[in-house]
Coordinates of C-alpha atoms in Angstrom, one line a residue:
F903 CA 117.8 116.2 64.3
S904 CA 118.7 119.6 62.8
A905 CA 115.0 120.4 62.0
F906 CA 114.1 119.3 65.6
I907 CA 116.7 121.6 67.2
T908 CA 115.8 124.5 64.9
L909 CA 112.1 124.1 66.0
C910 CA 113.0 124.0 69.7
F911 CA 115.4 127.0 69.4
G912 CA 112.8 129.1 67.6
A913 CA 110.0 128.1 69.9
I914 CA 111.6 129.5 73.0
F915 CA 111.0 133.0 71.9
F916 CA 107.2 132.5 71.9
L917 CA 106.5 130.4 74.9
P918 CA 106.0 131.6 78.5
D919 CA 108.7 130.5 81.0
S920 CA 110.4 129.0 78.0
S921 CA 113.6 127.9 79.7
K922 CA 111.5 125.4 81.7
L923 CA 109.7 124.2 78.7
L924 CA 113.0 123.7 76.9
S925 CA 114.4 121.8 79.8
G926 CA 111.4 119.5 79.6
V927 CA 112.1 118.8 75.9
L928 CA 115.6 117.6 76.7
F929 CA 114.2 115.0 79.2
H930 CA 111.7 112.3 78.8
S931 CA 108.5 114.3 79.0
S932 CA 105.8 113.1 76.6
P933 CA 103.3 115.3 74.7
A934 CA 100.0 116.3 76.2
L935 CA 97.4 113.6 75.8
Q936 CA 94.7 114.7 78.3
P937 CA 92.6 117.9 78.8
A938 CA 93.4 119.7 82.0
A939 CA 89.7 119.5 83.0
D940 CA 90.2 115.9 84.0
H941 CA 92.3 117.1 86.9
K942 CA 89.2 118.7 88.6
S943 CA 87.6 115.5 89.8
G944 CA 89.8 114.7 92.7
P945 CA 90.0 116.3 96.2
G946 CA 93.5 117.8 96.3
A947 CA 95.4 119.9 93.7
R948 CA 93.1 120.9 90.9
A949 CA 93.2 122.4 87.4
E950 CA 92.2 126.0 87.4
D951 CA 89.8 127.9 85.3
A952 CA 91.8 129.6 82.6
A953 CA 90.8 133.0 83.9
D954 CA 92.4 132.3 87.2
G955 CA 95.8 132.4 85.6
R956 CA 95.6 136.1 84.8
A957 CA 96.9 138.5 87.4
R958 CA 94.4 140.8 89.0
R959 CA 95.3 144.5 89.2
G960 CA 94.9 147.1 91.9
E961 CA 93.5 145.0 94.7
E962 CA 93.5 146.3 98.3
G963 CA 95.5 144.5 100.8
A964 CA 98.1 143.1 98.4
P965 CA 101.4 142.5 100.1
G966 CA 104.5 144.3 98.9
D967 CA 105.0 147.0 96.3
P968 CA 103.3 146.2 93.0
A969 CA 106.0 148.1 91.0
A970 CA 108.8 146.2 92.8
A971 CA 106.9 142.9 92.3
L972 CA 106.7 143.7 88.6
E973 CA 110.4 144.5 88.4
D974 CA 111.2 141.3 90.2
N975 CA 109.0 139.3 87.7
L976 CA 110.7 141.0 84.7
A977 CA 114.1 140.2 86.1
R978 CA 113.2 136.6 86.6
I979 CA 111.8 136.4 83.1
R980 CA 115.1 137.8 81.7
E981 CA 117.1 135.4 83.7
N982 CA 115.0 132.4 82.5
H983 CA 115.3 133.5 78.9
E984 CA 119.1 133.9 79.2
R985 CA 119.3 130.4 80.7
A986 CA 117.2 129.1 77.9
L987 CA 119.4 130.6 75.3
R988 CA 122.5 129.1 76.9
E989 CA 120.9 125.7 77.0
A990 CA 119.8 126.0 73.3
K991 CA 123.3 127.1 72.3
E992 CA 124.9 124.2 74.1
T993 CA 122.5 121.8 72.3
L994 CA 123.1 123.4 68.9
Q995 CA 126.9 122.9 69.3
K996 CA 126.4 119.1 69.5
L997 CA 126.5 116.9 66.5
P998 CA 123.4 114.8 65.7
E999 CA 125.3 111.7 66.7
E1000 CA 126.0 113.2 70.1
I1001 CA 122.3 114.2 70.7
Q1002 CA 121.3 110.6 69.7
R1003 CA 123.8 109.2 72.1
D1004 CA 122.6 111.4 74.9
I1005 CA 119.0 110.3 74.3
L1006 CA 120.1 106.6 74.4
L1007 CA 122.0 107.2 77.6
E1008 CA 119.0 108.8 79.2
K1009 CA 116.8 105.9 78.2
E1010 CA 119.4 103.4 79.6
K1011 CA 119.5 105.3 82.9
V1012 CA 115.7 105.2 83.2
A1013 CA 115.7 101.5 82.5
Q1014 CA 118.4 100.9 85.1
D1015 CA 116.5 102.9 87.7
Q1016 CA 113.3 100.9 87.0
L1017 CA 115.2 97.6 87.5
R1018 CA 116.6 98.9 90.8
D1019 CA 113.1 100.1 92.0
K1020 CA 111.5 96.7 91.2
A1021 CA 114.1 95.0 93.4
V1022 CA 112.3 96.6 96.4
F1023 CA 109.3 94.4 95.8
R1024 CA 111.0 91.0 95.4
R1025 CA 110.5 90.1 99.0
L1026 CA 108.7 91.9 101.9
P1027 CA 110.1 91.4 105.4
P1028 CA 108.0 89.9 108.1
V1029 CA 105.8 92.2 110.0
D1030 CA 104.7 92.0 113.6
F1031 CA 101.2 93.5 113.2
V1032 CA 100.2 95.7 116.1
P1033 CA 96.4 95.7 116.8
P1034 CA 95.0 99.2 116.1
I1035 CA 94.0 101.5 118.9
G1036 CA 90.4 102.8 118.6
A1037 CA 89.6 101.2 115.3
V1038 CA 86.1 100.4 116.5
G1039 CA 84.4 102.7 119.1
R1040 CA 81.5 102.2 121.5
E1041 CA 78.0 103.4 120.8
P1042 CA 77.3 107.0 121.8
A1043 CA 75.4 107.2 125.1
D1044 CA 73.1 109.9 123.9
A1045 CA 70.2 108.4 122.0
A1046 CA 69.8 111.4 119.7
I1047 CA 73.5 111.3 118.7
R1048 CA 73.2 107.5 118.3
E1049 CA 70.3 108.0 115.9
K1050 CA 72.2 110.6 113.8
R1051 CA 75.2 108.4 113.6
A1052 CA 73.0 105.5 112.5
K1053 CA 71.6 107.7 109.7
I1054 CA 75.1 108.5 108.4
K1055 CA 75.8 104.7 108.3
E1056 CA 72.6 104.2 106.3
M1057 CA 73.9 106.9 103.9
M1058 CA 77.1 104.9 103.5
K1059 CA 75.1 101.7 102.8
H1060 CA 73.0 103.5 100.2
A1061 CA 76.1 104.9 98.4
W1062 CA 77.9 101.5 98.6
N1063 CA 75.0 99.3 97.6
N1064 CA 74.3 101.4 94.5
Y1065 CA 77.9 101.4 93.5
K1066 CA 77.9 97.6 93.9
R1067 CA 74.7 97.2 91.9
Y1068 CA 75.6 99.5 89.0
A1069 CA 79.4 100.0 88.8
W1070 CA 81.1 97.2 90.7
G1071 CA 84.8 97.0 89.9
L1072 CA 84.8 100.4 88.0
N1073 CA 86.2 103.5 89.5
E1074 CA 83.1 105.5 90.4
L1075 CA 79.3 105.5 90.0
K1076 CA 77.0 107.6 87.8
P1077 CA 73.9 107.5 90.1
I1078 CA 71.5 109.1 87.6
S1079 CA 72.6 107.0 84.6
K1080 CA 73.1 104.0 86.9
E1081 CA 76.4 103.0 85.3
G1082 CA 80.1 103.2 85.9
H1083 CA 82.2 106.3 85.6
S1084 CA 86.0 106.3 85.2
S1085 CA 88.3 109.4 85.3
S1086 CA 91.5 109.4 83.3
L1087 CA 93.2 110.3 86.6
F1088 CA 93.5 106.6 87.3
G1089 CA 94.4 105.4 83.8
S1090 CA 93.1 101.9 83.4
I1091 CA 93.5 101.1 87.1
K1092 CA 90.0 100.1 88.4
G1093 CA 88.2 100.0 91.7
A1094 CA 88.8 103.5 93.1
T1095 CA 85.6 103.5 95.1
I1096 CA 86.3 100.0 96.5
V1097 CA 89.8 101.0 97.8
D1098 CA 88.7 104.4 98.9
A1099 CA 85.8 103.0 100.9
L1100 CA 87.7 100.2 102.7
D1101 CA 88.5 102.0 106.0
T1102 CA 85.1 103.7 106.1
L1103 CA 83.4 100.2 105.9
F1104 CA 85.7 99.0 108.6
I1105 CA 85.1 101.7 111.2
M1106 CA 81.4 101.6 110.5
E1107 CA 81.5 97.8 111.2
M1108 CA 80.1 97.0 107.8
K1109 CA 81.8 93.6 108.0
D1110 CA 80.2 91.8 105.1
E1111 CA 80.9 94.8 102.8
F1112 CA 84.5 95.0 103.9
E1113 CA 85.1 91.3 103.2
E1114 CA 83.6 91.6 99.7
A1115 CA 85.8 94.6 99.1
K1116 CA 88.9 92.7 100.3
S1117 CA 88.0 89.8 98.0
W1118 CA 87.8 92.1 95.1
V1119 CA 91.3 93.6 95.9
E1120 CA 92.8 90.1 96.2
E1121 CA 91.3 88.9 92.9
N1122 CA 91.0 91.9 90.7
L1123 CA 93.1 94.9 91.7
D1124 CA 95.7 95.0 89.0
F1125 CA 98.5 97.6 88.6
N1126 CA 100.2 95.9 85.6
V1127 CA 98.6 98.2 83.1
N1128 CA 99.9 100.3 80.3
A1129 CA 98.3 103.6 81.4
E1130 CA 99.2 107.1 82.4
V1131 CA 98.0 108.0 85.9
S1132 CA 98.0 111.0 88.3
V1133 CA 100.8 110.2 90.8
F1134 CA 99.0 112.4 93.4
E1135 CA 95.5 110.9 93.0
V1136 CA 96.7 107.3 92.9
N1137 CA 98.9 107.9 95.9
I1138 CA 96.3 109.5 98.2
R1139 CA 93.4 107.2 97.1
F1140 CA 95.0 103.8 96.3
V1141 CA 98.2 103.8 98.3
G1142 CA 96.6 105.6 101.2
G1143 CA 93.5 103.4 101.1
L1144 CA 95.5 100.2 101.0
L1145 CA 97.8 101.3 103.9
S1146 CA 94.8 102.3 106.0
A1147 CA 93.0 99.0 105.4
Y1148 CA 96.2 97.1 106.4
Y1149 CA 96.7 99.1 109.6
L1150 CA 93.1 98.5 110.6
S1151 CA 92.7 94.9 109.7
G1152 CA 96.2 93.4 109.5
E1153 CA 95.3 91.7 106.2
E1154 CA 98.6 91.1 104.4
I1155 CA 97.1 91.6 100.9
F1156 CA 96.7 95.3 101.6
R1157 CA 100.4 95.7 102.6
K1158 CA 101.5 93.7 99.6
K1159 CA 99.4 95.8 97.2
A1160 CA 100.3 99.1 98.7
V1161 CA 104.1 98.4 98.4
E1162 CA 103.6 97.0 94.9
L1163 CA 101.9 100.2 93.8
G1164 CA 104.4 102.4 95.6
V1165 CA 107.2 100.7 93.6
K1166 CA 105.4 101.5 90.4
L1167 CA 105.2 105.2 91.3
L1168 CA 109.0 105.5 92.0
P1169 CA 110.0 106.3 88.3
A1170 CA 108.0 109.5 88.7
F1171 CA 111.0 110.8 90.7
H1172 CA 113.5 110.2 87.9
T1173 CA 113.9 113.9 87.1
P1174 CA 117.0 116.1 87.4
S1175 CA 115.9 117.6 90.7
G1176 CA 114.1 114.6 92.1
I1177 CA 110.8 116.6 92.1
P1178 CA 108.3 114.0 90.7
W1179 CA 106.3 114.3 87.5
A1180 CA 102.5 114.8 87.9
L1181 CA 101.7 112.1 85.4
L1182 CA 103.3 108.7 85.0
N1183 CA 102.9 105.8 82.7
I1184 CA 103.3 103.0 85.2
K1185 CA 104.4 100.4 82.6
S1186 CA 107.0 102.4 80.7
G1187 CA 108.0 104.7 83.6
I1188 CA 107.8 107.8 81.4
G1189 CA 106.5 110.9 83.2
R1190 CA 105.4 114.3 82.3
N1191 CA 103.6 117.3 83.8
W1192 CA 100.2 118.9 83.1
P1193 CA 100.6 121.0 80.0
W1194 CA 98.8 123.9 81.6
A1195 CA 101.1 124.0 84.7
S1196 CA 103.4 127.0 84.3
G1197 CA 105.9 125.9 81.7
G1198 CA 105.9 122.2 82.5
S1199 CA 106.1 122.6 86.3
S1200 CA 105.2 120.2 89.0
I1201 CA 102.5 121.3 91.4
L1202 CA 103.1 121.9 95.1
A1203 CA 100.0 120.2 96.4
E1204 CA 100.9 117.1 94.3
F1205 CA 104.6 116.5 95.0
G1206 CA 104.1 117.8 98.5
T1207 CA 101.4 115.2 99.3
L1208 CA 103.4 112.0 99.1
H1209 CA 105.3 112.3 102.3
L1210 CA 103.0 110.5 104.8
E1211 CA 102.3 107.5 102.5
F1212 CA 105.9 107.1 101.4
L1213 CA 107.2 107.1 105.0
H1214 CA 104.8 104.3 105.8
L1215 CA 105.8 102.4 102.6
S1216 CA 109.4 102.4 103.9
H1217 CA 108.1 101.4 107.3
L1218 CA 106.2 98.4 106.0
S1219 CA 108.6 97.3 103.3
G1220 CA 111.8 97.8 105.3
N1221 CA 113.3 99.7 102.4
P1222 CA 114.3 103.3 102.9
I1223 CA 114.0 104.3 99.2
F1224 CA 110.4 105.6 99.6
A1225 CA 111.4 107.9 102.5
E1226 CA 114.5 109.0 100.7
K1227 CA 112.5 110.2 97.7
V1228 CA 110.2 112.4 99.7
M1229 CA 113.0 113.7 102.0
N1230 CA 114.8 114.9 98.9
I1231 CA 111.7 117.0 98.1
R1232 CA 112.2 118.7 101.5
T1233 CA 115.9 119.3 100.6
V1234 CA 115.0 121.0 97.3
L1235 CA 112.4 123.2 98.9
N1236 CA 114.7 124.2 101.8
N1237 CA 117.4 125.3 99.3
L1238 CA 115.0 127.6 97.5
E1239 CA 114.3 131.2 98.4
K1240 CA 110.6 131.7 99.2
P1241 CA 109.0 135.0 98.0
Q1242 CA 107.8 136.8 101.2
G1243 CA 108.2 133.4 103.0
L1244 CA 105.5 131.9 100.7
Y1245 CA 105.6 128.7 98.7
P1246 CA 104.6 129.2 95.0
N1247 CA 102.3 126.5 93.6
Y1248 CA 104.7 125.6 90.7
L1249 CA 108.2 124.1 90.7
N1250 CA 110.0 123.0 87.6
P1251 CA 111.4 119.4 88.0
S1252 CA 114.2 119.9 85.5
S1253 CA 115.6 123.2 86.7
G1254 CA 114.6 122.8 90.4
Q1255 CA 113.3 126.5 90.3
W1256 CA 110.0 128.0 91.0
G1257 CA 107.6 128.6 88.2
Q1258 CA 104.8 131.2 88.2
Y1259 CA 104.5 133.1 91.5
H1260 CA 101.0 131.9 92.4
V1261 CA 100.3 131.0 96.1
S1262 CA 97.2 129.3 97.3
V1263 CA 96.1 127.4 100.4
G1264 CA 93.3 126.0 98.2
G1265 CA 93.7 124.0 95.0
L1266 CA 97.3 123.6 93.8
G1267 CA 98.8 124.3 97.3
D1268 CA 96.4 123.0 100.0
S1269 CA 97.6 119.6 101.1
F1270 CA 101.3 120.5 101.1
Y1271 CA 100.8 122.5 104.2
E1272 CA 98.5 119.9 105.7
Y1273 CA 101.3 117.3 105.2
L1274 CA 104.0 119.4 106.9
L1275 CA 101.9 119.5 110.1
K1276 CA 100.9 115.9 109.9
A1277 CA 104.5 114.8 109.2
W1278 CA 105.4 116.4 112.5
L1279 CA 102.5 114.7 114.3
M1280 CA 103.0 111.3 112.6
S1281 CA 106.6 111.3 113.7
D1282 CA 105.5 111.3 117.3
K1283 CA 106.6 114.9 117.3
T1284 CA 110.3 114.2 116.4
D1285 CA 110.4 115.7 112.9
L1286 CA 111.4 119.1 114.0
E1287 CA 112.2 120.2 110.4
A1288 CA 108.5 119.6 109.4
K1289 CA 107.3 121.6 112.4
K1290 CA 109.5 124.5 111.6
M1291 CA 108.5 124.5 107.9
Y1292 CA 104.8 124.3 108.9
F1293 CA 104.8 127.2 111.4
D1294 CA 107.0 129.4 109.2
A1295 CA 104.6 128.8 106.3
V1296 CA 101.6 129.6 108.5
Q1297 CA 103.2 132.8 109.6
A1298 CA 103.7 133.9 106.0
I1299 CA 100.1 132.9 105.2
E1300 CA 98.7 134.9 108.0
T1301 CA 100.8 138.0 107.0
H1302 CA 100.0 137.9 103.3
L1303 CA 96.9 135.9 102.6
I1304 CA 94.5 135.9 105.6
R1305 CA 92.1 138.9 105.5
K1306 CA 88.8 139.9 107.3
S1307 CA 85.8 141.1 105.3
S1308 CA 83.9 144.2 106.2
R1309 CA 81.3 142.2 108.0
G1310 CA 83.9 140.2 110.0
L1311 CA 84.4 137.0 108.1
T1312 CA 87.9 135.7 108.1
Y1313 CA 89.1 134.2 104.7
I1314 CA 92.2 133.1 102.9
A1315 CA 92.8 134.9 99.7
E1316 CA 95.2 133.8 96.8
W1317 CA 98.4 135.6 96.0
K1318 CA 99.4 136.0 92.4
G1319 CA 102.8 137.7 91.8
G1320 CA 102.3 140.1 94.7
L1321 CA 98.6 140.9 94.2
L1322 CA 95.7 139.4 96.1
E1323 CA 92.6 137.8 94.6
H1324 CA 89.9 137.8 97.2
K1325 CA 88.6 134.4 96.5
M1326 CA 88.4 131.3 98.7
G1327 CA 87.8 127.8 97.5
H1328 CA 85.9 125.0 99.1
L1329 CA 89.2 123.1 99.1
T1330 CA 90.7 125.9 101.3
C1331 CA 88.1 125.1 104.0
F1332 CA 90.2 122.2 105.3
A1333 CA 92.5 124.9 106.7
G1334 CA 90.3 125.6 109.7
G1335 CA 90.8 122.1 111.0
M1336 CA 94.5 122.3 110.2
F1337 CA 95.1 125.4 112.2
A1338 CA 93.2 124.0 115.2
L1339 CA 95.0 120.6 114.9
G1340 CA 98.4 122.3 115.1
A1341 CA 97.5 124.8 117.8
D1342 CA 98.9 122.7 120.7
D1343 CA 102.4 122.8 119.2
A1344 CA 102.3 126.5 118.2
P1345 CA 105.0 128.9 119.3
T1346 CA 104.7 130.2 122.9
G1347 CA 101.4 132.1 123.5
L1348 CA 99.8 131.3 120.2
T1349 CA 97.8 128.1 121.0
Q1350 CA 94.5 130.0 121.6
H1351 CA 95.2 132.2 118.6
Y1352 CA 95.3 129.2 116.2
L1353 CA 92.3 127.6 117.8
Q1354 CA 90.4 130.9 117.3
L1355 CA 91.7 131.1 113.7
G1356 CA 90.4 127.6 113.0
A1357 CA 87.0 128.6 114.5
E1358 CA 86.9 131.7 112.3
I1359 CA 87.6 129.8 109.1
A1360 CA 85.0 127.2 110.1
R1361 CA 82.4 130.0 110.5
T1362 CA 83.3 131.5 107.1
C1363 CA 82.9 128.1 105.4
Y1364 CA 79.6 127.5 107.2
E1365 CA 78.4 130.8 105.9
S1366 CA 79.3 129.8 102.3
Y1367 CA 76.9 126.9 102.8
N1368 CA 74.2 128.8 104.6
R1369 CA 74.0 131.5 101.9
T1370 CA 73.0 129.1 99.2
F1371 CA 69.5 127.7 98.5
M1372 CA 70.7 124.1 98.7
K1373 CA 72.6 124.8 102.0
L1374 CA 75.7 123.2 100.4
G1375 CA 78.8 125.2 99.5
P1376 CA 80.0 126.3 96.1
E1377 CA 83.3 125.4 94.7
A1378 CA 84.6 128.9 95.3
F1379 CA 83.3 132.1 96.9
R1380 CA 84.4 135.7 96.8
F1381 CA 84.9 138.7 99.0
D1382 CA 84.8 141.7 96.6
G1383 CA 82.3 144.0 95.0
G1384 CA 80.1 144.0 98.1
V1385 CA 79.8 140.2 98.0
E1386 CA 80.8 138.0 101.0
A1387 CA 81.1 134.2 101.0
I1388 CA 79.1 133.9 97.8
A1389 CA 80.0 132.5 94.3
T1390 CA 79.7 135.1 91.6
R1391 CA 80.9 133.1 88.6
Q1392 CA 78.8 130.4 87.1
N1393 CA 81.8 128.0 86.9
E1394 CA 82.2 128.3 90.7
K1395 CA 78.7 127.4 91.8
Y1396 CA 78.9 123.6 91.7
Y1397 CA 79.2 121.2 94.6
I1398 CA 80.7 117.8 94.0
L1399 CA 80.2 116.1 97.4
R1400 CA 83.4 117.6 98.7
P1401 CA 84.5 116.9 102.3
E1402 CA 86.6 119.9 103.4
V1403 CA 84.0 121.8 105.3
V1404 CA 82.8 118.8 107.4
E1405 CA 86.5 117.9 107.8
T1406 CA 87.0 121.2 109.6
Y1407 CA 83.8 120.6 111.6
M1408 CA 85.2 117.2 112.7
Y1409 CA 88.5 118.6 114.0
M1410 CA 86.8 121.6 115.7
W1411 CA 84.3 119.2 117.4
R1412 CA 87.1 116.9 118.6
L1413 CA 89.3 119.8 119.9
T1414 CA 86.6 122.0 121.4
H1415 CA 83.4 120.0 121.8
D1416 CA 81.4 123.1 120.9
P1417 CA 77.9 121.8 120.0
K1418 CA 77.6 124.2 117.1
Y1419 CA 79.9 121.9 115.0
R1420 CA 77.5 119.0 115.4
K1421 CA 74.6 121.3 114.6
W1422 CA 76.3 122.5 111.4
A1423 CA 77.3 119.0 110.5
W1424 CA 73.7 117.8 110.8
E1425 CA 72.6 120.6 108.6
A1426 CA 75.0 119.3 106.0
V1427 CA 73.6 115.8 106.4
E1428 CA 70.1 117.1 105.8
A1429 CA 71.2 119.1 102.7
L1430 CA 72.9 116.0 101.3
E1431 CA 69.7 113.9 101.8
N1432 CA 67.4 116.6 100.5
H1433 CA 69.4 117.6 97.4
C1434 CA 72.1 115.0 96.5
R1435 CA 70.4 111.7 97.3
V1436 CA 68.9 110.0 94.3
N1437 CA 67.6 106.4 93.8
G1438 CA 71.0 105.4 92.4
G1439 CA 73.2 106.9 95.1
Y1440 CA 74.4 110.4 95.6
S1441 CA 75.1 113.0 92.9
G1442 CA 76.9 116.3 92.9
L1443 CA 75.1 119.5 91.9
R1444 CA 75.8 122.0 89.1
D1445 CA 74.5 125.1 90.9
V1446 CA 73.8 125.3 94.7
Y1447 CA 71.9 128.6 94.3
L1448 CA 69.1 127.1 92.1
R1449 CA 65.8 126.1 93.6
H1450 CA 65.8 122.8 91.6
E1451 CA 68.5 120.3 91.4
S1452 CA 70.7 120.0 88.4
Y1453 CA 72.8 116.9 88.9
D1454 CA 76.3 116.3 87.6
D1455 CA 75.7 112.5 87.7
V1456 CA 78.9 111.5 89.6
Q1457 CA 79.2 109.8 93.0
Q1458 CA 82.8 110.7 93.8
S1459 CA 84.9 108.0 95.5
F1460 CA 86.0 110.6 98.1
F1461 CA 82.3 111.0 99.2
L1462 CA 82.6 107.5 100.8
A1463 CA 86.3 107.9 101.8
E1464 CA 86.0 111.4 103.4
T1465 CA 82.6 113.1 103.5
L1466 CA 80.7 110.3 105.2
K1467 CA 83.7 109.2 107.4
Y1468 CA 84.1 112.7 108.8
L1469 CA 80.4 113.0 109.4
Y1470 CA 80.3 109.7 111.2
L1471 CA 83.2 110.7 113.4
I1472 CA 81.5 113.9 114.4
F1473 CA 78.6 111.9 115.9
S1474 CA 80.9 109.3 117.4
D1475 CA 82.7 109.4 120.8
D1476 CA 86.4 110.5 120.8
D1477 CA 87.6 106.9 121.5
L1478 CA 86.9 106.0 117.8
L1479 CA 90.2 106.9 116.0
P1480 CA 91.7 109.1 118.7
L1481 CA 93.7 111.9 117.2
E1482 CA 96.8 111.2 119.4
H1483 CA 97.2 107.8 117.7
W1484 CA 96.0 108.4 114.1
I1485 CA 96.7 110.8 111.3
F1486 CA 94.3 111.2 108.4
N1487 CA 95.9 111.6 105.0
T1488 CA 94.4 114.1 102.6
E1489 CA 91.8 111.5 101.5
A1490 CA 90.9 110.8 105.1
H1491 CA 92.8 107.4 105.1
L1492 CA 94.2 106.4 108.4
L1493 CA 97.9 106.2 109.2
P1494 CA 99.1 105.5 112.7
V1495 CA 101.6 107.7 114.5
L1496 CA 105.0 106.1 114.2
S1497 CA 105.9 105.9 117.8
T1498 CA 109.5 106.3 118.7
N1499 CA 109.4 103.3 121.1
K1500 CA 108.2 100.7 118.7
K1501 CA 109.2 99.3 115.3
E1502 CA 106.9 97.0 113.4
V1503 CA 109.2 95.9 110.6
E1504 CA 112.2 93.8 111.2
V1505 CA 114.5 93.7 108.2
N1506 CA 116.4 90.5 107.9
E1507 CA 120.1 91.0 107.5
K1508 CA 121.2 89.7 104.1

């Protein structure tokens, strides 16, 4: 023990944000086992390129005074190191026997928490299933639109049939190699494409395929695995996909599996602050964070993208524990001071304090803001706290991050310790749809402003597609050095079948019926067919500026869950999944608005 304490005490002088790292040592965080690159394959919070972590200097439009920001950062570093020294001193004063006792007590507490969590799943209450509104729409009256929608359904069949032929039961498909592909994000849980595709199969009326997918879930979907998973990715894809399939079909197996998995994710919240770990071994209940994430911090877009699914887990299980966990996240956030009103991307789960001051509406931040708005809408507009948090955050984003290029393109930059980086990610392109979706509930006089802001972001993201040879957008594009909406770094030129641009087209079409959004969406369909379709499915591209395709050989599960679903909805009538009745989670899985005048679950009194 003495050697261990000496090592920890010495290390704090050489590690960034060391108080947070030391706090992680004293709790049950396990060592790094995976490379950060694995985190890039999903659609929400993403690992960054190492260069992105370095602050840029002297950029125009940066909010605040750089000298003052530097002084604030230095003061915060001094405070963190003083806290670290106090914690280390307290630990050093303990006898080895006391340290061992503390470790055993912590292990016992974790074990007790796990037993309590498992009690949630012993018996689910009966449910009065309510037939879904608009789960299947009518055929479009316009023959040309009908033909385009049929083409998108054929694309879904091509993607599904090849997954079934070459990778059935595995997580994803390698369409060039014609074999399965599994990301470490899911540990040894299998079937990501099957669960992700369930609701798309249902709304496209691919009934045979839906039934075979349901049978696989009943017979093969197994969460009793000794594996470390991404809490965020498993929640949005598996929990979200199962909830959506239940609400569309009423099949009890989907409710049962969703709650079972939700219970297995609960130990992620066993941290001093209640902010969940990013990674969790779902057998042992031991969690940790990404080793690259600001001194062991949790990530805003990950812990902030559990709210919708966990409220529905409480709704369908009759147990409030899921809702309590995510409402506590709100409490922690509301008790923290926000720099310039902005939410940094990193929050330490042990100290409950912000990590590095990096703010992004793209990777690492994106879906947190989306879920604030959608929590308000999903509550039947009764969650006033979510509404206030959303519009306060949007106001700060407008003030500090949204800029206009010299040629008139509106974009959302990233904020790093008071300095702006004039880069916008493909992931950020969802925000056009978000701004438009929230416009009706905007403060007085701002409804048209937010609709216009959504349209401007949609235009910018369209230009990022239109300025490539492939007519598909890069992972990130820049607005500096005379460049506008173009990727300038090789590691930002790839396209992995992402949905965010067509997601914004879908919302803008539904809310405005401006025909240009259908035109732009069809251009995306043609580009996917011309450049991403191969004999074995659909593949991402390594460089969208090249004249010849260089394939990445992965058919992402979110291509079936999101990209094709949003495209199908753009060429459908508005009575298919009407927005006043349905909320899309960040994986485009469908969750009904929880109306204030109905309650589906009756909890039997014990």
